[in-house]
């Protein structure tokens, strides 16, 4: 067991952590002494024996549902919590960026706060002075650095805080959900800086809900589920499974959705032209009934025609949410797509790239009509599906947008 | 040993906390830093009024007799009262950032020490203005006395700040405890008021020999009793070791309890 490669910098062995959940927490001495009942607490294991090793220079993502124990794990790594079992060993200087701007004082200037904040990370005066210029430059706050931070906008505040954090110069960097800092340009800069840090051989462990970010930085993802490691593999392997799991979790298991094949139970009778299969495909061409907001989704329509109609046809779509709100409707005629001729059998697709519906349950009505709007085959709820979302938006769909928030004081 | 190394590495954090505390303590109040001086002066006024006008104690230059004891006492009692919720006050930091937790009591004790030094300036000002005079030979003895007190205050502060996290109303008990402790120390009265048969027990309170030493040096202009100081030092050291040990045990679950 102890023969670990020399370049292992984080070694976690059977790590356990429990929390005390007080039924009715008596904080005062009187209560602690007098009411035995109030002293009683339940013990809940948050981590039930986790083991892994991280090598020098690796960037590892910790993912998992809220409350799965990933933040606890990060806090154990950063020595904020003490383990109740097992061991954590870290080699080298550790810096945890769990809280940005720790110890910032609003009345002190940016420069003074850099010193305080860096000191909390364990830098010495000398180290701070030698990094000061770099920190200020990175924060892009030169003109304001000698004014009190209470005059800063929240964006400026975070920029300053992140600049300090990123210049701590640790061997191991533990990061919790802090990459959403400032405007897009600054975020990109932070990202680049993180990549540089990684390239310089710093080991990074990062907790985030932004899969896209994680995929760019990390070489490995550890998926924590109910206090145990569920998967530990390359992000490209773990993330799709994780997202899928999250999607299912978030909506429970909704009422039985149509299987991959659409229920084609509608009377076939004398329909001369009819849909034989309607389904949704993901960008790999796999049938799906759940996807994430922003995914590329293709609606695939297969028909049969006997006899083949002489005139051109049109295809109509209507997208409804589970509460029957019409989200979107269109047809080929309105979009000036002329002269659609059917064959005996065929497949057409309509790709939504991206499909920006936000989390919820939806269905498509699909119609195949004559130009005079006579419906050869109108399928209500032809395909039902659920959407999950990584951002907690409200409404129906995500409208493409870009924020531009001036981050300077007026 | 590891702790000392870590505290040394975090020396800039200690320094910055001390600076912040000294600068920020009275920020926003009109008189600002002056409160460092005004607070003991006002207390001095009250006690002097009570014990040399109302309840005449018969001690000559009572104000000075009291003042040289009151300044170190205020330093000590701060470890009991405001110092006890030190950890609670830094909740956010402790829950989110790692640093050796001992940094907080060390910084607090150190900034209190500087505050005492500033107050000492007033003591000397009073001595100079009234022409009371000093014994230059005894004056350097203040240094070991102050250092012993530093060790004691640190030990007490480690204990109170750590225990208060687990039993929140210690904070309130501390007010009463501090008052009782003051009257059990020779702050407002001299050692001659203590009955002979109680003296040994009385001097086990490490603050008693310390205050007596301050008073010997500044009021009686004499060299303090080294035997008594050694005893105070050993007791203070024991309290500090106990403080570090208790703190080390209790701090493991600070982040969860807060």
Short mmCIF file of C-alpha atoms in Angstrom, two decimals, chain A residues 64-66 209 211 223 239-252 290 388-390:
data_model
loop_
_atom_site.label_atom_id
_atom_site.label_comp_id
_atom_site.label_asym_id
_atom_site.label_seq_id
_atom_site.Cartn_x
_atom_site.Cartn_y
_atom_site.Cartn_z
CA UNK A 64 -21.63 15.56 -7.33
CA UNK A 65 -25.06 16.56 -6.24
CA UNK A 66 -25.51 19.24 -3.57
CA UNK A 209 -20.99 22.93 -11.30
CA UNK A 211 -19.04 21.18 -16.59
CA UNK A 223 -17.76 11.90 -8.96
CA UNK A 239 -19.43 14.00 -17.28
CA UNK A 240 -22.03 12.63 -19.68
CA UNK A 241 -23.02 9.95 -17.21
CA UNK A 242 -23.06 12.47 -14.42
CA UNK A 243 -25.18 14.95 -16.35
CA UNK A 244 -27.58 12.26 -17.32
CA UNK A 245 -27.84 11.12 -13.71
CA UNK A 246 -28.37 14.68 -12.57
CA UNK A 247 -31.10 15.18 -15.12
CA UNK A 248 -32.91 12.12 -13.90
CA UNK A 249 -32.43 13.07 -10.29
CA UNK A 250 -33.74 16.52 -10.72
CA UNK A 251 -37.07 15.37 -12.06
CA UNK A 252 -37.35 12.14 -10.20
CA UNK A 290 -33.90 13.93 -21.62
CA UNK A 388 -32.76 19.74 -17.25
CA UNK A 389 -30.63 22.73 -16.80
CA UNK A 390 -27.33 23.55 -15.19
#
